[in-house]
Amino acid sequence: MLYRAIGENRICITQPTHAWVSGQMAQVWGNERFGSVAPYEAVCLGAEQHDIGWIPWESAPTLNPDTGYPHSFLEVAPEVHTKLWAGAKHLVMPMGRYAALLVSLHGTGLYERFTHWKKSPESTRVVEAFLQQEKEFQRHLINQLADDPAYQAYVTPEAIARNQRLVATLDALSLAICMGVTAQKQFEQVPSATGETTLTLMPINNDPTQLSVEPWCFQSEEVTVVFEGRILTQKANDEQTMREQLAIAPWVTITATLRPI
């Protein structure tokens, strides 16, 4: 769950919805400066489904008693979200092996980049066990894909690293877009045709639904993404009430248009 402010209220946006925005951008990513997406279908699928593991939690979100709202994805304990990430690959595997690999790599990459879990001995134990399990899965799947002529070119260390960074970039861009961009934001280590670069995202005329991207990283002259959320107008004192309020909360559809400067 993530949030977008709307006056005094919150728009609740699920993790799979935000990942859908990542997938929309993946489909139109790339140009002479940023190269192409390859293997195209599998990478687009991996980007779109990178948060599929959160579906069970999003179906019955837990309450943050300090806020009166569902926990945001940043507030969920490692003991909970490692189980969600551990299950993600199995949900994607029936759709495709390379997409499942990217989803697993995205999960381990998050824990390797954001290490707040190291502050607790119990969290450290849980996350390290998760990382060991996922990396074994990744090694097995990479070896399997390397024997498939359709994927041999895309499981080299260089190709995997590029696609892992691309999914991470799309994830970060989508989070910013869904939560609402109110000031300039920069995204580093973005894969380009010749290496890596930094992207800058800014609202146009202070409008979070109209955004500029520099340098331009898409195929078309502008890109519009769409996503949905539910408007919560009141806080809850208990989990059951929160879930009931969320179930009847009005839906809202939001679009954001990206343009070059």
Coordinates of C-alpha atoms in Angstrom, one line a residue:
M1 CA 0.0 0.0 0.0
L2 CA 1.2 3.5 -0.8
Y3 CA -0.5 6.8 -0.5
R4 CA -1.2 10.0 -2.5
A5 CA -2.4 13.0 -0.6
I6 CA -5.7 14.6 -1.6
G7 CA -6.5 17.5 0.7
E8 CA -6.9 16.1 4.2
N9 CA -7.6 12.6 2.8
R10 CA -5.5 9.8 1.3
I11 CA -5.7 7.9 -1.9
C12 CA -4.7 4.3 -1.2
I13 CA -2.9 2.7 -4.1
T14 CA -1.9 -1.0 -3.9
Q15 CA 1.6 -2.3 -4.7
P16 CA 0.4 -4.3 -7.7
T17 CA -1.3 -1.2 -9.1
H18 CA 1.9 0.8 -8.8
A19 CA 3.7 -2.1 -10.5
W20 CA 1.2 -1.8 -13.3
V21 CA 2.5 1.7 -13.9
S22 CA 6.0 0.3 -14.1
G23 CA 4.8 -2.1 -16.8
Q24 CA 3.1 0.7 -18.8
M25 CA 6.4 2.6 -18.9
A26 CA 8.4 -0.5 -19.7
Q27 CA 6.4 -1.0 -22.9
V28 CA 7.4 2.4 -24.2
W29 CA 10.9 2.6 -22.7
G30 CA 14.0 3.1 -24.9
N31 CA 15.4 5.2 -27.7
E32 CA 18.8 5.9 -29.3
R33 CA 20.2 7.2 -26.0
F34 CA 18.7 4.6 -23.7
G35 CA 18.8 1.5 -25.9
S36 CA 16.1 -1.1 -26.2
V37 CA 14.3 -3.5 -23.8
A38 CA 15.3 -7.1 -24.3
P39 CA 13.9 -9.6 -24.1
Y40 CA 11.0 -7.2 -24.6
E41 CA 8.0 -9.2 -23.6
A42 CA 9.6 -10.9 -20.5
V43 CA 11.1 -7.6 -19.2
C44 CA 7.8 -5.8 -19.6
L45 CA 6.0 -8.7 -17.8
G46 CA 8.6 -8.6 -15.0
A47 CA 8.3 -4.9 -14.5
E48 CA 4.5 -5.1 -14.5
Q49 CA 4.4 -8.0 -12.0
H50 CA 7.3 -7.1 -9.8
D51 CA 5.0 -6.6 -6.7
I52 CA 2.7 -9.5 -7.3
G53 CA 3.8 -11.0 -4.0
W54 CA 1.9 -8.3 -2.2
I55 CA -1.5 -9.4 -3.4
P56 CA -2.3 -11.6 -0.4
W57 CA -1.4 -8.7 2.0
E58 CA -3.3 -6.1 -0.1
S59 CA -6.4 -8.3 0.1
A60 CA -6.3 -8.0 3.9
P61 CA -4.1 -5.1 4.8
T62 CA -3.0 -4.6 8.4
L63 CA -3.7 -1.5 10.5
N64 CA -1.1 1.0 11.6
P65 CA -2.6 2.1 15.0
D66 CA -0.4 5.2 15.0
T67 CA -1.9 6.5 11.8
G68 CA -5.4 4.9 11.7
Y69 CA -4.6 3.9 8.1
P70 CA -3.4 0.6 6.5
H71 CA 0.4 0.1 6.9
S72 CA 2.3 1.6 4.0
F73 CA 4.8 -0.7 2.3
L74 CA 7.5 1.1 4.2
E75 CA 5.9 0.3 7.5
V76 CA 5.5 -3.5 7.1
A77 CA 8.0 -5.6 9.1
P78 CA 10.7 -7.6 7.4
E79 CA 9.2 -10.8 9.0
V80 CA 6.1 -10.1 6.9
H81 CA 7.4 -8.8 3.6
T82 CA 10.2 -11.4 3.2
K83 CA 7.4 -14.0 3.1
L84 CA 5.6 -12.0 0.5
W85 CA 8.7 -11.7 -1.6
A86 CA 9.5 -15.3 -1.2
G87 CA 6.2 -16.2 -2.7
A88 CA 6.4 -13.7 -5.5
K89 CA 8.5 -15.9 -7.8
H90 CA 6.1 -18.8 -7.6
L91 CA 3.2 -16.5 -8.7
V92 CA 5.1 -15.2 -11.7
M93 CA 6.7 -18.5 -12.8
P94 CA 3.6 -19.9 -14.5
M95 CA 3.7 -16.7 -16.7
G96 CA 7.4 -17.0 -17.6
R97 CA 10.8 -17.9 -16.2
Y98 CA 12.7 -14.7 -17.2
A99 CA 10.0 -12.6 -15.6
A100 CA 10.2 -14.7 -12.4
L101 CA 13.9 -14.2 -12.4
L102 CA 13.6 -10.4 -12.6
V103 CA 11.0 -10.4 -9.8
S104 CA 13.2 -12.4 -7.6
L105 CA 16.2 -10.2 -8.4
H106 CA 14.2 -7.1 -7.7
G107 CA 13.3 -8.4 -4.3
T108 CA 16.8 -9.2 -3.3
G109 CA 18.1 -6.0 -4.8
L110 CA 15.8 -4.0 -2.5
Y111 CA 17.2 -5.7 0.6
E112 CA 20.7 -5.2 -0.6
R113 CA 20.2 -1.5 -1.2
F114 CA 18.0 -0.6 1.8
T115 CA 19.5 -2.3 4.8
H116 CA 17.3 -1.0 7.7
W117 CA 16.7 -4.6 8.5
K118 CA 20.3 -4.9 9.9
K119 CA 19.3 -2.9 13.0
S120 CA 17.5 -5.9 14.5
P121 CA 19.1 -9.3 15.1
E122 CA 15.8 -11.1 14.4
S123 CA 15.3 -9.1 11.1
T124 CA 18.9 -9.8 10.1
R125 CA 18.3 -13.5 10.6
V126 CA 15.1 -13.5 8.6
V127 CA 16.4 -11.4 5.7
E128 CA 19.7 -13.3 5.4
A129 CA 17.8 -16.6 5.2
F130 CA 15.6 -15.1 2.6
L131 CA 18.5 -13.8 0.5
Q132 CA 20.2 -17.1 0.6
Q133 CA 17.1 -18.9 -0.6
E134 CA 16.4 -16.4 -3.4
K135 CA 20.0 -16.5 -4.7
E136 CA 19.9 -20.2 -4.9
F137 CA 16.7 -20.0 -6.9
Q138 CA 18.3 -17.4 -9.1
R139 CA 21.3 -19.5 -9.8
H140 CA 19.2 -22.5 -10.7
L141 CA 17.0 -20.5 -13.0
I142 CA 19.9 -18.7 -14.7
N143 CA 21.5 -22.1 -15.4
Q144 CA 18.3 -23.3 -16.9
L145 CA 17.7 -20.3 -19.0
A146 CA 21.3 -20.5 -20.3
D147 CA 20.4 -23.8 -21.9
D148 CA 17.5 -22.2 -23.8
P149 CA 18.6 -20.6 -27.1
A150 CA 15.8 -18.0 -26.7
Y151 CA 17.3 -16.6 -23.5
Q152 CA 21.0 -17.4 -23.7
A153 CA 21.9 -13.8 -24.7
Y154 CA 19.9 -12.4 -21.8
V155 CA 21.4 -14.3 -18.8
T156 CA 24.9 -13.0 -19.1
P157 CA 25.9 -11.0 -16.0
E158 CA 25.9 -7.8 -18.0
A159 CA 22.4 -8.4 -19.4
I160 CA 20.9 -9.4 -16.1
A161 CA 22.4 -6.4 -14.3
R162 CA 21.0 -4.1 -16.9
N163 CA 17.5 -5.5 -16.7
Q164 CA 17.6 -5.6 -12.9
R165 CA 18.6 -1.9 -12.9
L166 CA 15.8 -1.1 -15.5
V167 CA 13.1 -2.7 -13.3
A168 CA 14.5 -0.9 -10.3
T169 CA 14.3 2.4 -12.2
L170 CA 10.8 1.8 -13.4
D171 CA 9.8 0.9 -9.8
A172 CA 11.3 4.1 -8.5
L173 CA 9.7 6.3 -11.2
S174 CA 6.3 4.6 -10.7
L175 CA 6.4 5.1 -6.9
A176 CA 7.1 8.8 -7.4
I177 CA 4.4 9.2 -10.0
C178 CA 1.8 7.4 -7.9
M179 CA 2.5 9.2 -4.7
G180 CA 2.6 12.5 -6.5
V181 CA 5.7 14.5 -7.5
T182 CA 5.7 17.9 -5.9
A183 CA 9.4 18.8 -6.4
Q184 CA 12.3 17.8 -8.6
K185 CA 13.4 14.2 -8.1
Q186 CA 16.5 12.5 -9.4
F187 CA 17.0 8.8 -10.2
E188 CA 20.6 7.5 -10.4
Q189 CA 22.1 4.4 -12.0
V190 CA 19.6 4.4 -14.9
P191 CA 20.7 2.0 -17.6
S192 CA 21.4 3.8 -20.9
A193 CA 22.7 2.6 -24.3
T194 CA 26.3 3.2 -23.2
G195 CA 26.3 2.7 -19.5
E196 CA 24.3 4.6 -16.8
T197 CA 22.9 8.0 -16.3
T198 CA 20.7 10.1 -14.0
L199 CA 17.1 11.0 -14.7
T200 CA 15.4 14.1 -13.5
L201 CA 11.6 14.2 -12.9
M202 CA 9.8 17.5 -12.3
P203 CA 6.2 18.6 -12.1
I204 CA 5.2 21.1 -14.8
N205 CA 3.6 24.3 -13.3
N206 CA 3.4 22.5 -10.0
D207 CA 0.9 19.9 -11.4
P208 CA 1.8 16.3 -10.3
T209 CA -0.2 14.9 -13.3
Q210 CA 2.0 16.8 -15.8
L211 CA 5.7 15.8 -15.5
S212 CA 8.9 16.5 -17.4
V213 CA 11.6 13.9 -17.8
E214 CA 15.2 14.8 -18.6
P215 CA 16.9 13.2 -20.4
W216 CA 14.0 11.7 -22.4
C217 CA 14.1 7.9 -22.1
F218 CA 10.9 6.9 -24.0
Q219 CA 10.1 6.0 -27.6
S220 CA 7.2 8.4 -28.2
E221 CA 7.0 12.1 -27.9
E222 CA 4.9 11.9 -24.6
V223 CA 3.8 9.1 -22.4
T224 CA 0.6 8.9 -20.3
V225 CA 0.1 6.3 -17.6
V226 CA -3.1 5.5 -15.7
F227 CA -3.7 4.0 -12.3
E228 CA -6.4 3.6 -9.7
G229 CA -6.8 4.1 -6.0
R230 CA -9.4 4.3 -3.2
I231 CA -10.1 7.5 -1.2
L232 CA -10.0 7.0 2.6
T233 CA -11.7 10.0 4.3
Q234 CA -11.4 8.8 7.9
K235 CA -9.1 7.0 10.2
A236 CA -9.9 3.7 11.9
N237 CA -9.4 2.6 15.5
D238 CA -9.3 -1.1 14.7
E239 CA -8.3 -3.3 11.8
Q240 CA -11.8 -4.7 11.0
T241 CA -13.2 -1.2 10.7
M242 CA -10.3 -0.1 8.5
R243 CA -10.8 -3.0 6.1
E244 CA -14.6 -2.3 6.0
Q245 CA -13.9 1.4 5.2
L246 CA -11.4 0.5 2.5
A247 CA -13.9 -2.0 0.9
I248 CA -16.5 0.7 0.4
A249 CA -14.1 3.6 -0.3
P250 CA -14.8 5.4 -3.6
W251 CA -12.4 4.6 -6.4
V252 CA -10.6 7.3 -8.4
T253 CA -8.7 7.0 -11.7
I254 CA -5.6 9.1 -12.1
T255 CA -3.5 9.8 -15.1
A256 CA 0.0 11.3 -15.4
T257 CA 1.6 12.5 -18.6
L258 CA 5.4 12.6 -19.0
R259 CA 7.0 14.9 -21.5
P260 CA 10.6 15.9 -22.4
I261 CA 11.7 19.4 -21.3

